[in-house]
Amino acid sequence: MTYAAKNLTDGRELIAFRVGAQEFCVNIMSVREIRGWTPATPMPHAPPYVLGVINLRGAVLPIVDLSARLGMTPADPTVRHVIIVAQVKSQVVGLLVDAVSDILTITDDKIQPTPDVVSSEFEKSFARGVLAIEGRMICLIELEAIFPQEEREAA
Amino acid sequence: MDMNEIKEIFFQECEEQLAELESGLLKLNDGDRDPETVNAVFRAVHSIKGGAGAFGLDDLVSFAHVFETTLDCVRSNRLDPGPEVLKVMLKSADVLADLTNAARDGGSVDEARSRQLIKELEALANGEVPQVSAAPVEPVAAVAPPPVNDEGFQPVAFSFDDFEADEEPPLMETPTYEIVFKPKSDLYAKGNEATLLLRDLSRLGEMSIHCDMGALPTLDRLSPENAYFFWKISLKTDKGEDAIRSVFEFAEWDCDLEISLVEDEAVQSGEELPMQPVPFDLSILDDEPAVSVGVVEEEEQLAVQQQEIRNAAVSAAGTASNVLQMAQSAARAPAEKSTPAASAAAQSAAAQQAAASAATPTIRVDLDRVDRLINLVGELVINQAMLSQSVVENDTNGTSSINMGLEELQQLTREIQDSVMAIRAQPVKPVFQRMSRIVREIADMTGKSVRLITEGENTEVDKTVIDKLAEPLTHMIRNAVDHGLETPEKRVAAGKSAEGTVRLTAKHRSGRIVIELADDGAGINREKVRQKAIDNDLIAADANLSDEEIDNLIFHAGFSTADKISDISGRGVGMDVVKRSIQALGGRINISSKPGHGSVFTMSLPLTLAVLDGMVVTVANQTLVVPLTAIVETLQPEASAIHSFGSNQRLISIRNSFCPLVDVGRILNFRAIQANPVEGVALLVESEGGGQRALMVDAIQGQRQVVIKSLEANYTHVPGIAAATILGDGRVALILDVDAIVAASRGQSLKPEMSLAAVG
C-alpha cells in the first residue's frame, strides 16, 4: 500500500514498457534514464535474474532481467533491448525490458486493484494494481518489491 | 557566517599554529638558537591564546597564557632553552594540542597533567629568573582581539568630538618619556592593532598622543596596505622604559619605536614637528566597540583613518584566511546585519591580506568535491580510450588529423588526471609530526632517552593514505621505542650512546611511497621469537627457519615478545594489526633486523587508494583484475608438477613444496568443472593468513593501473570480489578478493546456497 498511499495526489506520470507480451509501468519519478543494452559483466554467485553489471558513467550498475525476475522466460538480450535506469531507495539499478512504449498521465482513481487471480505470493507482492487504457492492460509494479532487501542480501 | 564557522576556521588555524609551535620547539631542541624561531614559537602560542580568548575558551586561554609567559622569558634571554626546559615546553605543546582538541570536540583533558605543567612552566619562569616583574603578565600580554560577533567583526567607532580636549597636565616628578611609534604595514597584516597598543600604553600613566598624518597621500594614491600614520606620544610614568617596551613587544618587529626620556619642559614637543596633531580620546576604546556607521560622512581623511582602524579591527580577528573567509561570506550575504561599509572594509582588508600572503596561496576544499572531480576525470580517461579504440577499428585509410587529435586528447587527459590526483596529494608531514609526540610520551613512560629523526616529510601521498597511515605508524613507533630500544644503561654497556635514535623516513620509489622506520636498538631477539612461536604452536620445535622467516613471525596474531605487558605495547595485538592495516591500504611491510644494531621496518604503499596496480587476467572468458600486491609470482604449470590429492584437490609442486591449486573460474562459479591447469597460468598468491595458494587463471592480459569502483553502492557485497573497475573498452571488470578466495579454498565456501542457485 505504500506506493499508492504516497501518491494520492491528482494525476501522476508513469512509464509503460513491454516485457514479453505483457505491459507494465512504473512511476516516472523513479526513472533516471533509458538507455540501450550493452553487454554486462556477469557476477559470480548472482541470482539468475541478475545479468551482471555495466558501466554507467563511472558507476557500477547492476542489470536485472525483469522478465526472469517476474517469473517469465529469461530474456536473451539483444541491441534492441532497453535498460531502464531506476532509483530504488538509495541504489540505482538497470531493468532490462523489451521496449518502452509510452508515458501515461493518470489519476489515482484509474488504478484498479489487482484482480483476485494472482497465482503466487510473489506476484501479489510486486503488482500494485492494473490500468485499463485503450483496451490494453498495464500492470503497475512496485520497484521496491522487486528488489526486497532480503533478496538483495542473498544475492 | 555564523559563529560555528568562524570557530571552525579558528580551530583549523590552531592546527597550523600547533604544528608551527611543535616544529619550532623541535628546532630549538636541535640547538637552533635563531631568535626568529623563538619568535615563531611565541607567536604561535600567542595567536592561539588570542583566538581562544575571543571564543571564551578559558581553559585554553589560561594554559596558553602561562606557556606564553615562560616562552617570553626565553625570548628575552632570561631563560636558556636547554633540554630540560624544552622537554617541559614540548609537553606543554602537547597539552595545548589536547586542550584545543577538547575545545573543538568536547573531549576531556588530563587535568592533572595540565596543572602539573602549569606548575612546571611557572617554576621555569620564576625559579630560574627571580626578577620577572617586568615579564608580561596580565594586561600587557592579554591583548585579545576584539570580541567577534555574528558578522565576524565589528568596526570600532571613534568619536572625534573633543578635538582640542587633550590638555597637558601639570608636570610632576614622574619622568616623562617621548615615544615615537611608527607602525609598518606588517603590523596590521599580522593582526596587531595600533589602537590597542596605545590603550595599553595609556594604562601606564598620563599620556598625550599626537597622530602624524603628514605621510597620508591623497585618496587616489592611497594604498590600503600601507601604514601612513605614526604616533608621537608623551607619557608620564614611573614604571620605567621596560614597561613601555613590553607594551610593544608583540609588535616590535613590525614598527619603528623610539623611546626617550624627556628631562623637562621640552616635552611639549608637538610644535617642533611640522605635523597636524590629531589627538583622540582613548577612553572610548575601553568600552565595548559599538557599531556605528553614521560617522562615515566625516572629512575624507578621517574616513580614511576610520578605514584603517577598521582594517586593523578586522585583521585582529584572525589571520589571512580567516579574514578572507569572513569577507567572502560577508560579501555573499550583504543582507545580513553587516553594513555595506563594513563589508567593503572587510573586502579591502581581505584583498590586503590576500596580497600579503600571496607567497603560497591555498584554498580549503571539501574532499567530496575533489572526489567528484576525480571520478569525472576517470570517466574522461575511459571515454577517451573508447573513442580511440573505435576510431582505430573504423579507420580504414588512416586520416592523420583524427589520429593526431586523438593523440593530443590522450595526452591532455593524462595530464588532467595527474593534476587532479595531485590535488589530493599532501605531504606526510602532519603524520610525522604527530609521531614526535608519541615518541616523547613513550620515552617518558619507559624512562628511555630517544631522539626522533624525520626525513622526507614533504613527500606527498594521497590524503586517504595519510589518514590511514597514522594508526599503524603509531603502533610501530611505540614498538620501536618500547621493544626495540634498550634502556640507557644497557645501551651504554653495549657501547652505544645513551640516547636511542628512531629514524622515520619517507620517499618515493617507483610510483609508491616507501616509509621506513629504523631504530638503533637491540634488534629482534630471534631466539626469543623462535621460542615463543614454538610455545604458541606456530612452528614445530625442530623447524628450520631462516632469519627472515623468524623476523616475520612477529606479524602473527597474538604474538608478543615483551616479557611483561605494559601500558604501551605488548598485549599481543601489535604487529598483526599493523600488517593488516598496511595490507588493507594495498601495501607491503618488511623487516630487516641486525642483532645489536637495530631493526628497520619498511612499508611500501600505493600513492593513492583510488587506483590499484592490478594483473588483468582472463577466466572463463571474463576479464578479472588480481591486485598485484597479493601476487608473489606467476608460473606456467607443467603436467609433471600437478598432483592429484584426495577426491578433487590438486597440488602444484613449486621448488619441492606443494601448494594447493585453486581454479578461480570454478570457485566463482563461472564454470562447472575445473579447468585443465596445464592450459592456464598459475598466480602464486600469499593471503592474509600467511598461506600460499596457486590461483589458476586462463591467461594473463597484462599489468595495469585500474580505478577502483564500488560494487556495494548499487549492488551488494559479492563474496570473492573486492570491488570493480572499468576497462578501456568501457566494460566493467571485477577485482578479485584474494583473501576471500583463499579462505574459500580452505573449505569455507563463498556462499553455497547461492552457488547452487546460480549453477541451475
PDB file of N, CA and C in Angstrom, chain A residues 46-83:
ATOM      1  N   ALA A  46      25.550 -14.713  -8.431  1.00  0.00           N
ATOM      2  CA  ALA A  46      24.401 -13.820  -8.515  1.00  0.00           C
ATOM      3  C   ALA A  46      23.156 -14.654  -8.770  1.00  0.00           C
ATOM      4  N   PRO A  47      21.992 -14.197  -8.313  1.00  0.00           N
ATOM      5  CA  PRO A  47      20.753 -14.895  -8.663  1.00  0.00           C
ATOM      6  C   PRO A  47      20.556 -14.841 -10.179  1.00  0.00           C
ATOM      7  N   PRO A  48      19.816 -15.808 -10.744  1.00  0.00           N
ATOM      8  CA  PRO A  48      19.736 -15.909 -12.210  1.00  0.00           C
ATOM      9  C   PRO A  48      19.212 -14.645 -12.880  1.00  0.00           C
ATOM     10  N   TYR A  49      18.368 -13.877 -12.198  1.00  0.00           N
ATOM     11  CA  TYR A  49      17.811 -12.696 -12.857  1.00  0.00           C
ATOM     12  C   TYR A  49      18.773 -11.511 -12.880  1.00  0.00           C
ATOM     13  N   VAL A  50      19.920 -11.612 -12.180  1.00  0.00           N
ATOM     14  CA  VAL A  50      20.907 -10.538 -12.266  1.00  0.00           C
ATOM     15  C   VAL A  50      21.857 -10.861 -13.414  1.00  0.00           C
ATOM     16  N   LEU A  51      21.755 -10.067 -14.472  1.00  0.00           N
ATOM     17  CA  LEU A  51      22.546 -10.366 -15.665  1.00  0.00           C
ATOM     18  C   LEU A  51      24.006  -9.988 -15.496  1.00  0.00           C
ATOM     19  N   GLY A  52      24.284  -9.101 -14.562  1.00  0.00           N
ATOM     20  CA  GLY A  52      25.660  -8.653 -14.364  1.00  0.00           C
ATOM     21  C   GLY A  52      25.688  -7.168 -14.120  1.00  0.00           C
ATOM     22  N   VAL A  53      26.855  -6.578 -14.343  1.00  0.00           N
ATOM     23  CA  VAL A  53      26.984  -5.138 -14.093  1.00  0.00           C
ATOM     24  C   VAL A  53      27.513  -4.445 -15.342  1.00  0.00           C
ATOM     25  N   ILE A  54      27.070  -3.206 -15.542  1.00  0.00           N
ATOM     26  CA  ILE A  54      27.622  -2.405 -16.636  1.00  0.00           C
ATOM     27  C   ILE A  54      28.157  -1.083 -16.065  1.00  0.00           C
ATOM     28  N   ASN A  55      28.874  -0.380 -16.903  1.00  0.00           N
ATOM     29  CA  ASN A  55      29.457   0.899 -16.532  1.00  0.00           C
ATOM     30  C   ASN A  55      28.504   2.021 -16.902  1.00  0.00           C
ATOM     31  N   LEU A  56      27.963   2.686 -15.906  1.00  0.00           N
ATOM     32  CA  LEU A  56      27.109   3.842 -16.192  1.00  0.00           C
ATOM     33  C   LEU A  56      27.897   5.091 -15.798  1.00  0.00           C
ATOM     34  N   ARG A  57      28.581   5.650 -16.736  1.00  0.00           N
ATOM     35  CA  ARG A  57      29.396   6.837 -16.500  1.00  0.00           C
ATOM     36  C   ARG A  57      30.189   6.751 -15.189  1.00  0.00           C
ATOM     37  N   GLY A  58      30.890   5.642 -15.079  1.00  0.00           N
ATOM     38  CA  GLY A  58      31.780   5.537 -13.930  1.00  0.00           C
ATOM     39  C   GLY A  58      31.194   4.806 -12.742  1.00  0.00           C
ATOM     40  N   ALA A  59      29.889   4.641 -12.714  1.00  0.00           N
ATOM     41  CA  ALA A  59      29.297   3.888 -11.621  1.00  0.00           C
ATOM     42  C   ALA A  59      29.022   2.465 -12.089  1.00  0.00           C
ATOM     43  N   VAL A  60      29.086   1.544 -11.143  1.00  0.00           N
ATOM     44  CA  VAL A  60      28.827   0.147 -11.493  1.00  0.00           C
ATOM     45  C   VAL A  60      27.335  -0.108 -11.306  1.00  0.00           C
ATOM     46  N   LEU A  61      26.667  -0.457 -12.387  1.00  0.00           N
ATOM     47  CA  LEU A  61      25.210  -0.565 -12.387  1.00  0.00           C
ATOM     48  C   LEU A  61      24.796  -2.029 -12.595  1.00  0.00           C
ATOM     49  N   PRO A  62      24.126  -2.615 -11.610  1.00  0.00           N
ATOM     50  CA  PRO A  62      23.656  -3.988 -11.827  1.00  0.00           C
ATOM     51  C   PRO A  62      22.449  -4.002 -12.763  1.00  0.00           C
ATOM     52  N   ILE A  63      22.374  -5.027 -13.598  1.00  0.00           N
ATOM     53  CA  ILE A  63      21.270  -5.128 -14.555  1.00  0.00           C
ATOM     54  C   ILE A  63      20.399  -6.325 -14.175  1.00  0.00           C
ATOM     55  N   VAL A  64      19.102  -6.059 -14.049  1.00  0.00           N
ATOM     56  CA  VAL A  64      18.163  -7.110 -13.683  1.00  0.00           C
ATOM     57  C   VAL A  64      17.298  -7.434 -14.899  1.00  0.00           C
ATOM     58  N   ASP A  65      17.233  -8.689 -15.202  1.00  0.00           N
ATOM     59  CA  ASP A  65      16.343  -9.128 -16.278  1.00  0.00           C
ATOM     60  C   ASP A  65      14.933  -9.179 -15.696  1.00  0.00           C
ATOM     61  N   LEU A  66      14.124  -8.190 -16.038  1.00  0.00           N
ATOM     62  CA  LEU A  66      12.809  -8.079 -15.417  1.00  0.00           C
ATOM     63  C   LEU A  66      11.933  -9.273 -15.763  1.00  0.00           C
ATOM     64  N   SER A  67      12.132  -9.786 -16.966  1.00  0.00           N
ATOM     65  CA  SER A  67      11.345 -10.942 -17.388  1.00  0.00           C
ATOM     66  C   SER A  67      11.611 -12.126 -16.457  1.00  0.00           C
ATOM     67  N   ALA A  68      12.878 -12.390 -16.214  1.00  0.00           N
ATOM     68  CA  ALA A  68      13.224 -13.502 -15.335  1.00  0.00           C
ATOM     69  C   ALA A  68      12.781 -13.205 -13.915  1.00  0.00           C
ATOM     70  N   ARG A  69      12.914 -11.945 -13.531  1.00  0.00           N
ATOM     71  CA  ARG A  69      12.563 -11.562 -12.165  1.00  0.00           C
ATOM     72  C   ARG A  69      11.077 -11.761 -11.911  1.00  0.00           C
ATOM     73  N   LEU A  70      10.243 -11.518 -12.963  1.00  0.00           N
ATOM     74  CA  LEU A  70       8.799 -11.628 -12.793  1.00  0.00           C
ATOM     75  C   LEU A  70       8.313 -13.042 -13.102  1.00  0.00           C
ATOM     76  N   GLY A  71       9.267 -13.951 -13.216  1.00  0.00           N
ATOM     77  CA  GLY A  71       8.884 -15.353 -13.349  1.00  0.00           C
ATOM     78  C   GLY A  71       8.577 -15.787 -14.775  1.00  0.00           C
ATOM     79  N   MET A  72       8.930 -14.940 -15.742  1.00  0.00           N
ATOM     80  CA  MET A  72       8.693 -15.325 -17.130  1.00  0.00           C
ATOM     81  C   MET A  72       9.987 -15.851 -17.738  1.00  0.00           C
ATOM     82  N   THR A  73       9.951 -16.112 -19.029  1.00  0.00           N
ATOM     83  CA  THR A  73      11.133 -16.641 -19.693  1.00  0.00           C
ATOM     84  C   THR A  73      12.279 -15.638 -19.591  1.00  0.00           C
ATOM     85  N   PRO A  74      13.458 -16.095 -19.203  1.00  0.00           N
ATOM     86  CA  PRO A  74      14.583 -15.167 -19.154  1.00  0.00           C
ATOM     87  C   PRO A  74      14.843 -14.560 -20.530  1.00  0.00           C
ATOM     88  N   ALA A  75      15.207 -13.311 -20.545  1.00  0.00           N
ATOM     89  CA  ALA A  75      15.434 -12.622 -21.812  1.00  0.00           C
ATOM     90  C   ALA A  75      16.762 -13.037 -22.406  1.00  0.00           C
ATOM     91  N   ASP A  76      16.826 -12.935 -23.725  1.00  0.00           N
ATOM     92  CA  ASP A  76      18.107 -13.132 -24.396  1.00  0.00           C
ATOM     93  C   ASP A  76      18.484 -11.774 -24.961  1.00  0.00           C
ATOM     94  N   PRO A  77      19.226 -10.967 -24.180  1.00  0.00           N
ATOM     95  CA  PRO A  77      19.373  -9.555 -24.535  1.00  0.00           C
ATOM     96  C   PRO A  77      20.026  -9.328 -25.893  1.00  0.00           C
ATOM     97  N   THR A  78      19.439  -8.415 -26.653  1.00  0.00           N
ATOM     98  CA  THR A  78      19.999  -8.000 -27.935  1.00  0.00           C
ATOM     99  C   THR A  78      20.126  -6.482 -27.912  1.00  0.00           C
ATOM    100  N   VAL A  79      20.667  -5.933 -28.984  1.00  0.00           N
ATOM    101  CA  VAL A  79      20.805  -4.470 -29.046  1.00  0.00           C
ATOM    102  C   VAL A  79      19.455  -3.782 -29.060  1.00  0.00           C
ATOM    103  N   ARG A  80      18.392  -4.538 -29.373  1.00  0.00           N
ATOM    104  CA  ARG A  80      17.067  -3.918 -29.412  1.00  0.00           C
ATOM    105  C   ARG A  80      16.459  -3.799 -28.014  1.00  0.00           C
ATOM    106  N   HIS A  81      17.059  -4.465 -27.059  1.00  0.00           N
ATOM    107  CA  HIS A  81      16.543  -4.364 -25.700  1.00  0.00           C
ATOM    108  C   HIS A  81      16.893  -3.003 -25.091  1.00  0.00           C
ATOM    109  N   VAL A  82      16.135  -2.680 -24.057  1.00  0.00           N
ATOM    110  CA  VAL A  82      16.272  -1.355 -23.443  1.00  0.00           C
ATOM    111  C   VAL A  82      16.526  -1.534 -21.944  1.00  0.00           C
ATOM    112  N   ILE A  83      17.374  -0.648 -21.422  1.00  0.00           N
ATOM    113  CA  ILE A  83      17.613  -0.671 -19.975  1.00  0.00           C
ATOM    114  C   ILE A  83      16.986   0.574 -19.358  1.00  0.00           C
TER     115      ILE A  83
END
